[in-house]
Amino acid sequence: MRTYRLCAPRTFRYTPKAADTLRQPLSFISREMIADVFDSELRGRKDLTVCFTGHRHIPEGEYAGLAAMLDRVLEALYQHGYRDFISGAAIGFDVLAAERVIALRQRHSDVQLRLAIPCATQAERWGMTHVERYERMVYHADTLHVLSPQYYAGCMQVRNRYMVDRSALCLCYLTHSRGGTMSTVAYAMQQECPVLNLAMEDACEAFIHSLSR
């Protein structure tokens, strides 16, 4: 049975310099470009913060509908006072959610997109299409929280708990009861962090209606 080291991670923030961005893609963050920071400003805004978790694979026939539902839920949350949104920056739902937050910020300039990146080398072996979307997301993010300079067993779980611990609401895309998304949802429920599953259209409609009353 595999065990994971779920200790409190050190928090890192990536601060690019002009010369650095010319030398290498943003998806490959070198150790020299990472500096220790405190994230007290994020902890102080927990009541205004939403995190995302979801599957890496989204069926092609569901993608457009999921993006549209995300837009509606995010707008309703903004109108209800939420301003900070945390994405784990993984392939699939995480990237989609971040892109929709960027679109929301085009309408509301006080929206903040924060990326919780489990390790600096997260996108090192991704295909070019995924890397390009990752780099656009990183470029447009307001804050990067890189939790480790290198990959280690369990760093994804640490990233997931990091996000939940700093959020008042978890938006998920959950269609099967296994894997990292399920474990993150279970952890959120244990921490009494409300969860809305965007794969359940009726639940989303009810949620949007409840916020508009």
PDB file of C-alpha atoms in Angstrom:
ATOM      1  CA  MET A   1       0.000   0.000   0.000  1.00  0.00           C
ATOM      2  CA  ARG A   2       1.462   3.336  -1.050  1.00  0.00           C
ATOM      3  CA  THR A   3       1.695   6.053   1.575  1.00  0.00           C
ATOM      4  CA  TYR A   4       1.991   9.777   0.938  1.00  0.00           C
ATOM      5  CA  ARG A   5       3.867  12.409   2.881  1.00  0.00           C
ATOM      6  CA  LEU A   6       1.186  14.995   3.579  1.00  0.00           C
ATOM      7  CA  CYS A   7       3.223  17.394   5.665  1.00  0.00           C
ATOM      8  CA  ALA A   8       2.675  21.136   5.503  1.00  0.00           C
ATOM      9  CA  PRO A   9       4.467  22.285   2.327  1.00  0.00           C
ATOM     10  CA  ARG A  10       6.752  25.238   1.964  1.00  0.00           C
ATOM     11  CA  THR A  11       5.152  27.855  -0.218  1.00  0.00           C
ATOM     12  CA  PHE A  12       6.950  29.331  -3.190  1.00  0.00           C
ATOM     13  CA  ARG A  13       6.024  32.105  -5.556  1.00  0.00           C
ATOM     14  CA  TYR A  14       7.386  32.405  -9.074  1.00  0.00           C
ATOM     15  CA  THR A  15       8.469  35.938 -10.017  1.00  0.00           C
ATOM     16  CA  PRO A  16       9.599  36.032 -13.654  1.00  0.00           C
ATOM     17  CA  LYS A  17      12.216  38.441 -14.945  1.00  0.00           C
ATOM     18  CA  ALA A  18      12.222  39.705 -18.505  1.00  0.00           C
ATOM     19  CA  ALA A  19      15.444  37.882 -19.387  1.00  0.00           C
ATOM     20  CA  ASP A  20      14.202  34.626 -17.859  1.00  0.00           C
ATOM     21  CA  THR A  21      11.025  34.582 -19.924  1.00  0.00           C
ATOM     22  CA  LEU A  22      13.100  34.995 -23.084  1.00  0.00           C
ATOM     23  CA  ARG A  23      15.436  32.107 -22.243  1.00  0.00           C
ATOM     24  CA  GLN A  24      12.896  29.408 -21.382  1.00  0.00           C
ATOM     25  CA  PRO A  25       9.160  28.687 -21.512  1.00  0.00           C
ATOM     26  CA  LEU A  26       7.101  29.509 -18.440  1.00  0.00           C
ATOM     27  CA  SER A  27       6.195  25.839 -18.102  1.00  0.00           C
ATOM     28  CA  PHE A  28       9.758  25.026 -17.045  1.00  0.00           C
ATOM     29  CA  ILE A  29      10.413  26.952 -13.838  1.00  0.00           C
ATOM     30  CA  SER A  30      13.982  26.740 -12.648  1.00  0.00           C
ATOM     31  CA  ARG A  31      14.905  26.552  -8.976  1.00  0.00           C
ATOM     32  CA  GLU A  32      16.718  29.900  -9.230  1.00  0.00           C
ATOM     33  CA  MET A  33      13.445  31.585 -10.212  1.00  0.00           C
ATOM     34  CA  ILE A  34      11.581  30.468  -7.074  1.00  0.00           C
ATOM     35  CA  ALA A  35      11.593  32.453  -3.839  1.00  0.00           C
ATOM     36  CA  ASP A  36      10.059  31.737  -0.434  1.00  0.00           C
ATOM     37  CA  VAL A  37       7.024  33.853   0.437  1.00  0.00           C
ATOM     38  CA  PHE A  38       4.298  33.937   3.050  1.00  0.00           C
ATOM     39  CA  ASP A  39       0.750  33.607   1.765  1.00  0.00           C
ATOM     40  CA  SER A  40      -1.051  35.383   4.608  1.00  0.00           C
ATOM     41  CA  GLU A  41      -2.926  37.578   2.130  1.00  0.00           C
ATOM     42  CA  LEU A  42      -4.619  34.487   0.698  1.00  0.00           C
ATOM     43  CA  ARG A  43      -5.478  33.046   4.105  1.00  0.00           C
ATOM     44  CA  GLY A  44      -7.098  36.355   5.004  1.00  0.00           C
ATOM     45  CA  ARG A  45      -9.473  36.114   2.036  1.00  0.00           C
ATOM     46  CA  LYS A  46     -10.618  32.531   2.556  1.00  0.00           C
ATOM     47  CA  ASP A  47     -14.267  33.575   2.824  1.00  0.00           C
ATOM     48  CA  LEU A  48     -14.057  35.072  -0.690  1.00  0.00           C
ATOM     49  CA  THR A  49     -12.157  32.167  -2.275  1.00  0.00           C
ATOM     50  CA  VAL A  50     -13.250  29.271  -4.504  1.00  0.00           C
ATOM     51  CA  CYS A  51     -11.069  26.331  -5.575  1.00  0.00           C
ATOM     52  CA  PHE A  52     -11.447  23.869  -8.455  1.00  0.00           C
ATOM     53  CA  THR A  53     -10.879  20.139  -8.821  1.00  0.00           C
ATOM     54  CA  GLY A  54     -11.809  17.879 -11.719  1.00  0.00           C
ATOM     55  CA  HIS A  55     -10.846  15.121 -14.102  1.00  0.00           C
ATOM     56  CA  ARG A  56      -8.043  15.440 -16.625  1.00  0.00           C
ATOM     57  CA  HIS A  57     -10.251  14.061 -19.403  1.00  0.00           C
ATOM     58  CA  ILE A  58     -13.438  15.878 -20.397  1.00  0.00           C
ATOM     59  CA  PRO A  59     -15.478  14.152 -23.147  1.00  0.00           C
ATOM     60  CA  GLU A  60     -15.538  16.260 -26.293  1.00  0.00           C
ATOM     61  CA  GLY A  61     -19.325  16.346 -26.316  1.00  0.00           C
ATOM     62  CA  GLU A  62     -19.434  17.802 -22.773  1.00  0.00           C
ATOM     63  CA  TYR A  63     -16.712  20.427 -23.094  1.00  0.00           C
ATOM     64  CA  ALA A  64     -18.738  23.347 -24.460  1.00  0.00           C
ATOM     65  CA  GLY A  65     -21.601  22.760 -22.034  1.00  0.00           C
ATOM     66  CA  LEU A  66     -19.237  22.535 -19.079  1.00  0.00           C
ATOM     67  CA  ALA A  67     -17.507  25.790 -20.075  1.00  0.00           C
ATOM     68  CA  ALA A  68     -20.893  27.528 -20.390  1.00  0.00           C
ATOM     69  CA  MET A  69     -22.012  26.258 -16.976  1.00  0.00           C
ATOM     70  CA  LEU A  70     -18.714  27.397 -15.457  1.00  0.00           C
ATOM     71  CA  ASP A  71     -19.303  30.890 -16.862  1.00  0.00           C
ATOM     72  CA  ARG A  72     -22.778  31.063 -15.327  1.00  0.00           C
ATOM     73  CA  VAL A  73     -21.681  29.755 -11.921  1.00  0.00           C
ATOM     74  CA  LEU A  74     -18.629  32.037 -11.794  1.00  0.00           C
ATOM     75  CA  GLU A  75     -20.697  35.096 -12.650  1.00  0.00           C
ATOM     76  CA  ALA A  76     -23.232  34.186  -9.959  1.00  0.00           C
ATOM     77  CA  LEU A  77     -20.419  33.721  -7.426  1.00  0.00           C
ATOM     78  CA  TYR A  78     -18.920  37.080  -8.360  1.00  0.00           C
ATOM     79  CA  GLN A  79     -22.257  38.794  -7.867  1.00  0.00           C
ATOM     80  CA  HIS A  80     -22.458  37.084  -4.468  1.00  0.00           C
ATOM     81  CA  GLY A  81     -19.081  38.516  -3.394  1.00  0.00           C
ATOM     82  CA  TYR A  82     -16.489  35.891  -4.336  1.00  0.00           C
ATOM     83  CA  ARG A  83     -13.314  37.384  -5.790  1.00  0.00           C
ATOM     84  CA  ASP A  84     -10.436  34.854  -5.492  1.00  0.00           C
ATOM     85  CA  PHE A  85     -10.262  31.611  -7.470  1.00  0.00           C
ATOM     86  CA  ILE A  86      -7.614  28.886  -7.091  1.00  0.00           C
ATOM     87  CA  SER A  87      -6.820  26.369  -9.829  1.00  0.00           C
ATOM     88  CA  GLY A  88      -4.435  23.438  -9.499  1.00  0.00           C
ATOM     89  CA  ALA A  89      -3.207  24.095 -13.066  1.00  0.00           C
ATOM     90  CA  ALA A  90      -3.490  20.442 -14.182  1.00  0.00           C
ATOM     91  CA  ILE A  91      -4.509  19.226 -17.632  1.00  0.00           C
ATOM     92  CA  GLY A  92      -8.268  19.115 -18.194  1.00  0.00           C
ATOM     93  CA  PHE A  93     -10.755  20.730 -15.845  1.00  0.00           C
ATOM     94  CA  ASP A  94      -8.182  22.781 -13.921  1.00  0.00           C
ATOM     95  CA  VAL A  95      -7.012  24.555 -17.071  1.00  0.00           C
ATOM     96  CA  LEU A  96     -10.571  25.056 -18.329  1.00  0.00           C
ATOM     97  CA  ALA A  97     -11.612  26.561 -14.987  1.00  0.00           C
ATOM     98  CA  ALA A  98      -8.615  28.918 -14.994  1.00  0.00           C
ATOM     99  CA  GLU A  99      -9.412  30.047 -18.535  1.00  0.00           C
ATOM    100  CA  ARG A 100     -13.011  30.820 -17.547  1.00  0.00           C
ATOM    101  CA  VAL A 101     -11.784  32.830 -14.534  1.00  0.00           C
ATOM    102  CA  ILE A 102      -9.569  34.824 -16.918  1.00  0.00           C
ATOM    103  CA  ALA A 103     -12.672  35.493 -19.030  1.00  0.00           C
ATOM    104  CA  LEU A 104     -14.557  36.554 -15.884  1.00  0.00           C
ATOM    105  CA  ARG A 105     -11.740  38.965 -15.019  1.00  0.00           C
ATOM    106  CA  GLN A 106     -12.187  40.657 -18.392  1.00  0.00           C
ATOM    107  CA  ARG A 107     -15.634  41.710 -17.154  1.00  0.00           C
ATOM    108  CA  HIS A 108     -14.668  42.312 -13.522  1.00  0.00           C
ATOM    109  CA  SER A 109     -11.153  43.662 -12.954  1.00  0.00           C
ATOM    110  CA  ASP A 110     -11.078  42.813  -9.216  1.00  0.00           C
ATOM    111  CA  VAL A 111     -11.192  39.046  -9.863  1.00  0.00           C
ATOM    112  CA  GLN A 112      -8.001  37.228  -8.815  1.00  0.00           C
ATOM    113  CA  LEU A 113      -6.745  34.006 -10.419  1.00  0.00           C
ATOM    114  CA  ARG A 114      -4.307  32.066  -8.237  1.00  0.00           C
ATOM    115  CA  LEU A 115      -2.534  28.921  -9.419  1.00  0.00           C
ATOM    116  CA  ALA A 116      -1.511  26.275  -6.882  1.00  0.00           C
ATOM    117  CA  ILE A 117       1.207  24.396  -8.771  1.00  0.00           C
ATOM    118  CA  PRO A 118       2.301  21.157  -7.032  1.00  0.00           C
ATOM    119  CA  CYS A 119       5.854  21.262  -8.391  1.00  0.00           C
ATOM    120  CA  ALA A 120       7.840  23.526 -10.685  1.00  0.00           C
ATOM    121  CA  THR A 121       8.283  20.706 -13.203  1.00  0.00           C
ATOM    122  CA  GLN A 122       4.566  19.910 -13.500  1.00  0.00           C
ATOM    123  CA  ALA A 123       4.336  20.527 -17.261  1.00  0.00           C
ATOM    124  CA  GLU A 124       7.795  19.220 -18.139  1.00  0.00           C
ATOM    125  CA  ARG A 125       6.535  16.134 -20.022  1.00  0.00           C
ATOM    126  CA  TRP A 126       3.277  17.475 -21.408  1.00  0.00           C
ATOM    127  CA  GLY A 127       2.560  17.609 -25.123  1.00  0.00           C
ATOM    128  CA  MET A 128       2.945  20.907 -26.980  1.00  0.00           C
ATOM    129  CA  THR A 129      -0.792  21.695 -27.095  1.00  0.00           C
ATOM    130  CA  HIS A 130      -1.140  21.314 -23.322  1.00  0.00           C
ATOM    131  CA  VAL A 131       2.086  23.257 -22.684  1.00  0.00           C
ATOM    132  CA  GLU A 132       0.864  26.186 -24.785  1.00  0.00           C
ATOM    133  CA  ARG A 133      -2.394  26.419 -22.828  1.00  0.00           C
ATOM    134  CA  TYR A 134      -0.479  26.048 -19.569  1.00  0.00           C
ATOM    135  CA  GLU A 135       1.849  28.905 -20.453  1.00  0.00           C
ATOM    136  CA  ARG A 136      -1.048  31.195 -21.394  1.00  0.00           C
ATOM    137  CA  MET A 137      -2.723  30.368 -18.077  1.00  0.00           C
ATOM    138  CA  VAL A 138       0.492  31.045 -16.117  1.00  0.00           C
ATOM    139  CA  TYR A 139       1.031  34.316 -17.982  1.00  0.00           C
ATOM    140  CA  HIS A 140      -2.472  35.587 -17.132  1.00  0.00           C
ATOM    141  CA  ALA A 141      -2.546  34.392 -13.514  1.00  0.00           C
ATOM    142  CA  ASP A 142      -2.354  37.008 -10.752  1.00  0.00           C
ATOM    143  CA  THR A 143      -0.394  34.783  -8.362  1.00  0.00           C
ATOM    144  CA  LEU A 144       1.502  31.496  -8.625  1.00  0.00           C
ATOM    145  CA  HIS A 145       1.982  29.362  -5.531  1.00  0.00           C
ATOM    146  CA  VAL A 146       4.567  26.710  -6.472  1.00  0.00           C
ATOM    147  CA  LEU A 147       4.548  24.229  -3.591  1.00  0.00           C
ATOM    148  CA  SER A 148       7.730  22.317  -4.412  1.00  0.00           C
ATOM    149  CA  PRO A 149      10.680  22.823  -6.780  1.00  0.00           C
ATOM    150  CA  GLN A 150      10.596  19.120  -7.726  1.00  0.00           C
ATOM    151  CA  TYR A 151       8.047  16.320  -8.089  1.00  0.00           C
ATOM    152  CA  TYR A 152       7.699  13.837  -5.215  1.00  0.00           C
ATOM    153  CA  ALA A 153       5.142  11.122  -4.460  1.00  0.00           C
ATOM    154  CA  GLY A 154       2.117  12.797  -2.913  1.00  0.00           C
ATOM    155  CA  CYS A 155       2.759  16.354  -4.127  1.00  0.00           C
ATOM    156  CA  MET A 156      -0.555  16.394  -6.015  1.00  0.00           C
ATOM    157  CA  GLN A 157      -2.434  15.466  -2.837  1.00  0.00           C
ATOM    158  CA  VAL A 158      -0.612  18.213  -0.941  1.00  0.00           C
ATOM    159  CA  ARG A 159      -1.628  20.684  -3.681  1.00  0.00           C
ATOM    160  CA  ASN A 160      -5.270  19.575  -3.449  1.00  0.00           C
ATOM    161  CA  ARG A 161      -5.397  19.990   0.317  1.00  0.00           C
ATOM    162  CA  TYR A 162      -3.604  23.318   0.072  1.00  0.00           C
ATOM    163  CA  MET A 163      -6.406  24.632  -2.149  1.00  0.00           C
ATOM    164  CA  VAL A 164      -9.259  23.284  -0.031  1.00  0.00           C
ATOM    165  CA  ASP A 165      -7.736  24.629   3.186  1.00  0.00           C
ATOM    166  CA  ARG A 166      -7.790  28.135   1.706  1.00  0.00           C
ATOM    167  CA  SER A 167     -11.282  28.090   0.199  1.00  0.00           C
ATOM    168  CA  ALA A 168     -14.860  28.641   1.259  1.00  0.00           C
ATOM    169  CA  LEU A 169     -16.261  26.654  -1.695  1.00  0.00           C
ATOM    170  CA  CYS A 170     -15.028  23.863  -3.988  1.00  0.00           C
ATOM    171  CA  LEU A 171     -16.259  23.613  -7.582  1.00  0.00           C
ATOM    172  CA  CYS A 172     -15.659  20.161  -9.003  1.00  0.00           C
ATOM    173  CA  TYR A 173     -16.211  18.185 -12.180  1.00  0.00           C
ATOM    174  CA  LEU A 174     -16.757  14.674 -10.834  1.00  0.00           C
ATOM    175  CA  THR A 175     -18.188  11.852 -12.944  1.00  0.00           C
ATOM    176  CA  HIS A 176     -16.678   8.754 -11.290  1.00  0.00           C
ATOM    177  CA  SER A 177     -15.854   7.846  -7.707  1.00  0.00           C
ATOM    178  CA  ARG A 178     -12.122   7.190  -7.949  1.00  0.00           C
ATOM    179  CA  GLY A 179      -8.908   9.089  -8.405  1.00  0.00           C
ATOM    180  CA  GLY A 180      -7.577  12.428  -7.239  1.00  0.00           C
ATOM    181  CA  THR A 181     -10.763  14.396  -7.843  1.00  0.00           C
ATOM    182  CA  MET A 182     -12.785  12.055  -5.651  1.00  0.00           C
ATOM    183  CA  SER A 183     -10.211  12.176  -2.859  1.00  0.00           C
ATOM    184  CA  THR A 184     -10.133  15.984  -3.021  1.00  0.00           C
ATOM    185  CA  VAL A 185     -13.932  16.169  -2.825  1.00  0.00           C
ATOM    186  CA  ALA A 186     -13.896  13.766   0.120  1.00  0.00           C
ATOM    187  CA  TYR A 187     -11.310  15.923   1.879  1.00  0.00           C
ATOM    188  CA  ALA A 188     -13.367  19.063   1.231  1.00  0.00           C
ATOM    189  CA  MET A 189     -16.415  17.403   2.765  1.00  0.00           C
ATOM    190  CA  GLN A 190     -14.358  16.330   5.792  1.00  0.00           C
ATOM    191  CA  GLN A 191     -13.275  19.951   6.228  1.00  0.00           C
ATOM    192  CA  GLU A 192     -16.904  21.120   5.887  1.00  0.00           C
ATOM    193  CA  CYS A 193     -16.069  23.016   2.707  1.00  0.00           C
ATOM    194  CA  PRO A 194     -19.195  23.037   0.483  1.00  0.00           C
ATOM    195  CA  VAL A 195     -18.830  21.291  -2.877  1.00  0.00           C
ATOM    196  CA  LEU A 196     -20.753  21.937  -6.097  1.00  0.00           C
ATOM    197  CA  ASN A 197     -20.429  19.303  -8.831  1.00  0.00           C
ATOM    198  CA  LEU A 198     -20.621  20.958 -12.249  1.00  0.00           C
ATOM    199  CA  ALA A 199     -21.373  17.575 -13.801  1.00  0.00           C
ATOM    200  CA  MET A 200     -24.816  17.744 -12.126  1.00  0.00           C
ATOM    201  CA  GLU A 201     -26.803  20.289 -14.134  1.00  0.00           C
ATOM    202  CA  ASP A 202     -29.842  20.337 -11.844  1.00  0.00           C
ATOM    203  CA  ALA A 203     -27.662  21.014  -8.785  1.00  0.00           C
ATOM    204  CA  CYS A 204     -25.925  23.871 -10.609  1.00  0.00           C
ATOM    205  CA  GLU A 205     -29.209  25.426 -11.666  1.00  0.00           C
ATOM    206  CA  ALA A 206     -30.476  25.260  -8.087  1.00  0.00           C
ATOM    207  CA  PHE A 207     -27.216  26.755  -6.813  1.00  0.00           C
ATOM    208  CA  ILE A 208     -27.358  29.679  -9.256  1.00  0.00           C
ATOM    209  CA  HIS A 209     -31.004  30.300  -8.350  1.00  0.00           C
ATOM    210  CA  SER A 210     -30.163  30.279  -4.628  1.00  0.00           C
ATOM    211  CA  LEU A 211     -27.490  32.937  -5.107  1.00  0.00           C
ATOM    212  CA  SER A 212     -29.783  35.182  -7.133  1.00  0.00           C
ATOM    213  CA  ARG A 213     -32.534  35.358  -4.502  1.00  0.00           C
TER     214      ARG A 213
END
